[in-house]
XYZ file of N, CA and C in Angstrom:
540
model
N -19.855 -1.081 -24.119
C -19.183 -0.809 -22.952
C -18.092 0.439 -23.849
N -17.831 1.740 -23.163
C -17.362 2.716 -23.956
C -15.573 2.122 -23.135
N -14.393 2.607 -24.023
C -13.082 2.756 -23.535
C -13.180 3.979 -22.894
N -12.469 3.269 -21.913
C -11.808 4.671 -20.749
C -10.321 4.734 -21.239
N -10.430 6.040 -21.099
C -8.390 6.380 -21.374
C -7.826 5.792 -20.244
N -6.995 4.820 -20.281
C -5.761 4.207 -19.291
C -5.371 5.424 -18.347
N -4.873 6.601 -18.690
C -4.426 7.578 -17.880
C -5.385 7.947 -16.640
N -6.968 7.774 -16.640
C -7.742 8.189 -15.584
C -8.344 6.496 -14.958
N -7.960 5.228 -15.212
C -8.422 4.230 -14.389
C -7.887 4.193 -12.927
N -6.850 5.015 -12.348
C -6.481 4.975 -11.203
C -7.397 5.825 -10.599
N -8.453 6.584 -11.063
C -9.241 7.751 -10.696
C -10.568 6.693 -9.977
N -10.443 5.486 -10.723
C -11.454 4.660 -10.050
C -11.205 3.633 -8.773
N -9.991 3.414 -8.686
C -9.347 2.926 -7.454
C -8.760 3.220 -6.453
N -8.486 4.844 -6.672
C -7.749 6.043 -5.752
C -8.808 6.269 -4.819
N -10.266 6.197 -4.771
C -10.784 6.907 -3.790
C -10.968 5.973 -2.370
N -9.420 5.307 -2.101
C -9.851 5.576 -0.295
C -9.754 6.220 0.262
N -9.715 6.714 1.862
C -10.127 7.691 2.602
C -8.913 8.968 2.604
N -9.366 9.782 2.458
C -8.233 10.792 2.287
C -7.488 10.946 3.964
N -6.369 11.219 4.112
C -5.820 11.355 5.631
C -4.597 12.458 5.526
N -4.424 12.180 6.813
C -3.545 13.529 7.357
C -2.747 12.686 7.859
N -1.331 12.453 7.538
C -0.095 11.656 8.272
C 0.217 12.566 8.984
N 0.700 12.709 10.282
C 1.338 13.287 11.082
C 2.761 12.848 11.215
N 3.776 13.117 11.051
C 5.148 12.631 11.524
C 6.100 13.552 12.628
N 6.977 12.704 13.593
C 7.878 14.243 13.856
C 9.016 13.508 13.787
N 10.248 14.571 13.864
C 11.635 14.436 13.481
C 11.829 15.681 13.734
N 13.292 15.364 13.944
C 14.733 16.565 14.748
C 13.564 17.682 15.696
N 12.848 16.893 16.317
C 12.056 17.971 17.226
C 10.807 18.745 16.655
N 10.338 18.376 14.991
C 9.416 19.164 14.282
C 8.817 18.203 13.801
N 7.208 18.623 14.482
C 5.944 18.244 13.695
C 6.011 18.703 12.249
N 5.045 17.169 11.475
C 4.857 17.803 10.293
C 3.254 16.747 9.586
N 2.667 17.560 8.856
C 1.324 16.940 8.570
C 1.555 16.530 7.038
N 0.927 15.705 6.037
C 1.104 15.601 4.914
C -0.245 14.812 4.810
N -0.664 15.479 3.802
C -2.359 14.777 3.206
C -2.301 13.559 2.237
N -2.219 12.648 2.343
C -2.302 11.577 1.447
C -3.402 11.253 1.312
N -3.856 10.260 0.068
C -4.738 9.409 -0.784
C -4.584 7.709 -0.845
N -3.174 8.013 -0.825
C -2.853 6.175 -1.303
C -2.332 5.683 -0.066
N -3.422 5.097 0.903
C -3.321 4.332 1.473
C -4.287 3.313 1.461
N -3.593 1.976 1.856
C -4.645 0.877 2.109
C -4.627 -0.128 3.411
N -5.576 -0.554 3.481
C -5.462 -1.932 4.844
C -4.813 -2.875 3.970
N -4.674 -3.721 4.958
C -3.329 -5.054 4.254
C -4.060 -6.046 4.432
N -4.509 -5.837 6.572
C -4.928 -6.800 6.748
C -5.505 -6.289 8.272
N -6.094 -7.416 9.306
C -6.986 -7.309 10.208
C -6.238 -7.025 11.354
N -5.103 -6.916 11.313
C -4.183 -7.115 12.380
C -3.954 -5.707 13.178
N -3.966 -4.272 12.977
C -4.169 -3.955 12.076
C -2.799 -3.843 11.213
N -2.964 -3.733 9.959
C -1.657 -3.092 9.121
C -1.894 -2.479 8.085
N -1.571 -1.621 7.965
C -1.669 -0.504 6.603
C -0.254 -0.230 5.588
N -0.540 0.005 4.612
C 0.174 0.580 3.737
C -0.135 2.211 3.284
N 0.864 2.775 2.912
C 0.652 4.239 2.387
C 1.856 4.332 1.534
N 1.791 5.366 0.450
C 2.898 5.406 -0.660
C 3.108 6.461 -0.683
N 3.933 7.428 -0.557
C 4.767 8.852 -1.199
C 6.341 8.150 -1.261
N 7.083 9.525 -1.733
C 8.184 9.538 -2.541
C 9.028 10.365 -1.572
N 10.326 10.773 -1.711
C 11.473 11.419 -1.394
C 11.104 12.999 -1.900
N 10.224 13.022 -2.880
C 9.787 14.519 -3.128
C 9.034 15.215 -2.360
N 8.804 14.117 -0.990
C 7.368 14.713 0.185
C 8.204 15.041 1.177
N 8.199 16.509 1.957
C 9.026 16.678 3.153
C 9.191 15.352 4.483
N 7.715 15.203 4.755
C 7.683 13.791 5.272
C 7.956 12.369 4.750
N 8.469 12.236 4.035
C 9.444 11.004 4.117
C 10.790 10.774 4.677
N 11.244 11.568 4.714
C 12.297 11.274 5.388
C 12.191 11.203 7.037
N 11.019 11.927 7.555
C 10.887 11.643 8.898
C 10.151 10.630 8.991
N 9.503 9.157 8.000
C 9.032 8.428 8.279
C 10.382 7.429 8.107
N 11.224 7.967 7.297
C 12.013 6.847 7.263
C 13.421 7.062 8.334
N 13.174 8.124 8.959
C 13.849 8.200 9.940
C 13.703 8.020 11.319
N 12.512 8.246 11.578
C 11.709 8.361 12.805
C 11.230 6.947 12.897
N 10.486 5.981 11.434
C 9.810 5.157 11.792
C 8.096 5.046 12.503
N 7.788 5.695 12.380
C 6.877 5.937 13.014
C 5.563 7.337 12.478
N 4.672 7.391 12.443
C 3.538 8.025 12.253
C 1.994 7.910 12.886
N 1.211 8.686 12.582
C -0.197 8.649 12.615
C -0.759 8.957 11.661
N -1.874 8.116 11.060
C -3.114 8.391 10.027
C -3.954 8.703 10.688
N -4.458 9.958 10.763
C -5.911 10.854 10.775
C -6.222 10.452 10.045
N -8.071 10.336 10.101
C -8.824 10.053 8.993
C -9.763 11.159 8.817
N -9.574 12.070 8.372
C -10.278 13.236 8.151
C -11.781 12.703 7.471
N -12.772 14.185 7.812
C -13.506 14.324 7.490
C -14.106 15.198 6.330
N -15.101 14.965 6.041
C -15.552 15.977 4.756
C -15.422 17.839 5.226
N -15.875 17.785 6.630
C -15.668 19.321 7.130
C -14.636 20.222 7.178
N -13.551 19.326 6.447
C -11.988 19.401 6.525
C -11.489 19.833 5.085
N -12.226 19.268 4.118
C -12.212 19.491 3.104
C -11.058 20.633 2.489
N -11.511 21.855 2.598
C -10.208 23.102 2.091
C -9.398 22.805 3.199
N -9.003 22.645 4.424
C -8.057 22.435 5.100
C -6.540 21.316 4.239
N -7.757 20.139 4.260
C -6.930 19.001 3.688
C -6.051 19.473 2.512
N -6.853 19.685 1.779
C -6.354 20.465 0.474
C -5.292 21.522 0.782
N -5.291 22.863 1.779
C -4.300 23.652 1.922
C -3.201 22.793 2.842
N -3.122 21.926 3.789
C -1.910 21.234 4.354
C -1.636 20.208 2.988
N -2.148 19.550 2.330
C -1.336 19.274 1.078
C -1.067 19.819 -0.444
N -0.966 20.892 -0.233
C -0.758 21.910 -1.230
C 0.206 22.590 -0.884
N 1.249 22.351 0.554
C 1.907 23.482 1.234
C 2.956 22.504 1.728
N 3.996 22.843 1.663
C 5.522 21.813 2.514
C 5.514 22.544 3.684
N 6.026 21.490 4.206
C 6.071 21.040 6.024
C 8.075 22.107 5.867
N 8.551 21.657 5.127
C 9.899 22.281 5.190
C 9.959 24.030 5.707
N 8.879 24.563 4.964
C 9.256 26.142 5.479
C 8.066 26.579 6.677
N 7.287 25.614 6.907
C 5.950 25.993 7.159
C 5.502 25.036 8.766
N 4.998 25.482 9.739
C 4.339 24.782 10.459
C 2.487 24.119 10.078
N 3.001 23.653 10.023
C 1.214 23.280 9.041
C 0.276 23.193 10.278
N 0.915 22.775 11.230
C -0.658 22.492 12.352
C -0.772 24.341 13.027
N 0.040 25.155 12.863
C -0.279 26.756 13.328
C -0.986 27.355 12.144
N 0.133 27.196 11.054
C -0.878 27.914 9.776
C -2.444 27.216 9.424
N -2.371 26.120 9.647
C -4.116 25.907 9.225
C -5.118 25.718 10.338
N -4.435 25.815 11.898
C -5.472 25.711 12.928
C -5.480 24.623 13.182
N -4.475 23.572 13.187
C -5.010 22.061 13.984
C -4.321 22.399 15.125
N -4.636 21.044 15.967
C -4.548 21.299 17.330
C -3.368 20.033 16.920
N -2.041 20.000 17.399
C -1.636 18.567 17.964
C -1.873 18.180 19.456
N -1.688 16.925 19.493
C -1.962 16.374 20.684
C -1.370 14.846 20.750
N -0.737 14.903 21.939
C 0.388 13.984 22.115
C -0.262 12.391 21.953
N 0.356 11.589 21.172
C -0.051 10.220 21.109
C 0.575 9.029 22.401
N 0.145 8.472 22.901
C 0.635 7.349 24.086
C 1.834 6.221 23.218
N 1.865 6.126 22.225
C 2.824 5.396 21.960
C 4.150 5.785 21.052
N 3.868 6.676 20.337
C 5.127 7.385 19.267
C 5.172 8.891 19.651
N 5.868 9.307 19.011
C 6.286 10.476 19.153
C 5.447 11.116 18.113
N 4.995 10.974 17.219
C 4.442 12.115 16.537
C 3.171 12.144 16.493
N 2.526 13.235 17.039
C 1.256 13.481 17.478
C -0.214 13.668 16.533
N -0.825 13.017 17.137
C -2.462 13.092 16.844
C -3.016 14.455 16.398
N -3.765 14.305 15.485
C -4.927 15.654 15.090
C -6.055 15.672 15.847
N -6.435 16.490 16.795
C -7.648 16.728 17.524
C -8.667 16.764 16.404
N -8.322 17.821 15.330
C -9.830 17.818 14.193
C -10.048 16.565 13.697
N -9.117 15.688 13.615
C -9.740 14.105 12.948
C -10.709 13.881 13.593
N -11.398 12.901 12.766
C -12.429 11.890 13.671
C -11.974 10.887 14.519
N -10.330 10.037 13.331
C -9.802 8.446 14.179
C -8.779 9.220 13.347
N -8.073 8.887 14.516
C -6.473 8.792 15.096
C -5.594 7.642 14.866
N -5.026 6.892 14.041
C -3.773 5.605 14.557
C -2.204 5.670 14.444
N -1.722 5.607 15.810
C -0.437 6.094 15.487
C -0.409 4.369 15.331
N 0.806 4.309 14.231
C 1.663 3.541 13.531
C 2.995 3.482 13.541
N 3.732 2.119 13.630
C 5.174 2.155 13.261
C 5.687 1.894 12.184
N 6.425 2.146 11.547
C 7.029 1.405 10.072
C 7.615 -0.161 10.382
N 6.723 -1.086 9.847
C 7.400 -2.430 9.800
C 8.024 -2.768 8.696
N 8.262 -2.251 7.264
C 8.647 -2.546 6.117
C 9.001 -1.114 5.339
N 9.663 -0.889 4.553
C 9.699 0.025 3.729
C 10.294 -0.510 2.080
N 9.599 -0.690 1.129
C 9.515 -0.874 -0.061
C 10.000 -0.324 -0.826
N 11.082 0.502 -0.734
C 11.802 1.425 -1.548
C 11.888 1.459 -3.363
N 11.461 0.190 -3.706
C 10.935 0.278 -5.189
C 10.306 1.161 -5.703
N 9.477 1.008 -4.705
C 7.768 1.637 -5.205
C 7.506 2.939 -4.028
N 8.024 2.918 -2.677
C 7.854 4.208 -1.984
C 6.978 3.733 -1.124
N 6.591 2.636 -0.883
C 5.527 2.119 -0.071
C 6.150 1.626 1.026
N 5.488 2.271 1.995
C 5.631 1.955 3.775
C 4.875 1.323 4.387
N 5.072 -0.051 5.006
C 3.864 -0.996 5.262
C 3.798 -0.690 7.104
N 2.704 -0.002 7.193
C 2.769 0.501 9.014
C 1.905 -0.897 9.929
N 2.295 -1.064 11.220
C 1.012 -1.570 11.846
C 0.830 -0.575 13.003
N -0.642 -0.992 13.169
C -1.026 0.030 13.968
C -0.687 -0.502 15.497
N -0.235 0.642 16.609
C -0.184 0.324 17.616
C -1.185 0.678 18.547
N -1.829 1.870 17.971
C -2.798 2.719 19.402
C -4.080 3.284 18.440
N -5.086 2.992 18.487
C -6.444 4.052 17.729
C -7.094 4.637 18.805
N -7.302 6.103 18.070
C -8.573 6.874 18.667
C -9.603 7.258 17.729
N -10.890 7.475 18.677
C -11.754 8.038 17.599
C -12.125 9.561 18.543
N -12.785 10.285 17.929
C -13.307 11.736 18.747
C -14.855 11.294 18.605
N -15.467 10.958 19.464
C -16.940 10.401 18.868
C -17.838 11.581 19.077
N -17.268 12.943 19.556
C -17.952 14.116 19.265
C -17.811 14.987 18.187
N -17.148 14.571 17.348
C -16.967 15.116 16.247
C -17.956 14.955 15.749
N -18.744 16.181 14.802
C -20.133 15.854 14.374
C -19.833 15.481 13.191
N -19.203 15.833 12.214
C -18.950 15.303 10.706
C -18.644 14.201 11.094
N -19.211 12.758 10.337
C -18.602 11.657 10.633
C -18.117 10.452 8.683
N -18.699 11.948 7.709
C -18.422 11.650 6.731
C -17.134 11.823 6.265
N -16.108 10.392 5.612
C -15.281 10.204 5.488
C -14.828 10.254 4.206
N -13.758 11.402 3.929
C -13.240 12.457 2.566
C -12.750 11.228 1.745
N -13.299 11.124 0.384
C -12.284 10.586 -0.704
C -12.074 11.409 -1.622
N -10.426 11.207 -2.177
C -9.928 12.042 -3.673
C -10.596 10.855 -4.611
N -10.720 11.914 -5.716
C -11.288 11.033 -6.812
C -10.002 11.021 -7.754
N -8.901 12.014 -7.170
C -7.734 12.067 -8.402
C -7.933 13.282 -9.297
N -8.543 13.732 -9.494
C -8.787 14.741 -10.140
C -9.277 15.891 -9.824
N -8.684 16.240 -8.415
C -9.348 17.807 -8.034
C -10.768 17.530 -7.532
N -11.619 16.447 -7.448
C -12.827 16.266 -6.482
C -12.645 15.356 -5.634
N -13.653 15.399 -4.736
C -13.697 14.916 -3.662
C -14.603 13.769 -3.647
N -15.080 12.887 -2.936
C -16.354 12.355 -2.491
C -16.540 11.960 -1.042
N -17.899 12.519 -0.212
C -17.711 12.397 0.964
C -19.128 10.763 1.037
N -18.535 9.910 2.402
C -19.580 9.072 2.302
C -20.632 9.855 2.451
N -21.967 8.363 2.149
C -23.161 8.752 1.741
C -23.928 7.609 2.764
N -25.022 6.912 2.155
C -25.738 5.977 2.009
C -25.176 4.659 2.748
N -25.298 3.874 3.849
C -24.689 3.132 4.395
C -25.817 1.756 4.211
N -24.666 0.737 3.670
C -25.480 -0.699 3.389
C -25.418 -2.266 4.509
N -26.315 -1.756 5.342
C -25.732 -3.078 6.309
C -25.969 -4.476 5.617
N -24.937 -5.172 5.992
C -25.446 -6.381 5.351
C -24.597 -7.435 6.457
N -24.135 -7.359 7.718
C -23.541 -7.801 8.734
C -24.076 -8.958 8.639
N -25.153 -10.003 8.862
C -25.689 -10.798 9.020
C -25.329 -11.703 7.584
N -25.747 -11.024 6.258
C -25.155 -11.665 5.614
C -23.665 -11.993 5.358
N -22.863 -10.949 6.101
C -21.553 -11.623 5.844
C -21.281 -12.613 6.718
N -22.079 -12.804 8.211
C -21.642 -13.854 9.039
C -20.026 -14.250 9.369
N -19.543 -15.367 9.572
C -18.329 -15.892 10.498
C -17.076 -14.616 9.385
N -17.561 -14.093 8.341
C -16.269 -13.486 7.492
C -15.943 -12.278 8.059
N -16.538 -11.688 8.984
C -16.095 -10.573 9.574
C -15.279 -10.640 10.505
N -13.927 -10.350 10.678
C -12.938 -10.626 11.920
C -13.813 -10.551 13.147
N -13.583 -11.427 14.278
C -13.815 -11.128 15.624
C -13.661 -9.163 16.390
N -14.908 -8.926 16.915
C -14.926 -7.954 17.259
C -15.142 -6.569 16.278
N -15.370 -6.992 15.108
C -16.040 -5.798 14.256
C -17.785 -5.609 14.317
């Protein structure tokens, strides 16, 4: 085995899906791109990590809600542009040609161009680490979306899209949650 530079170790764990988190605060919708998300259990409960440097942080704290938009590989450049632009001075929906759709349970909008949107409420905010624990309250899928390859950030400016699927449902048996 060859030693790996410790500061690069996160790149092997980070590749969760790239998400586009929408918020709504004081009448203004915003989007942030984030890859620091995780599933916490099957309820569905999720977590994301962001800090006060991010314009959406205050909206998450104040509104207590957001939408997790699952982005696909066809949106890679838009995802990058959204993530490198602040919503403080920019309407990211208008600037990047994204379509806000009304959510049914919360005020933050869905993103029409995303393959999946999950409406969430903040269940907890672990301030020491800026982790938001989210409870999914409604989910939407755009089955007509042509590209269904989920995009993953590698943490170094490169991305990977889902590829080959290894089907092992029978082997997993009763370890799968009901309904999946």
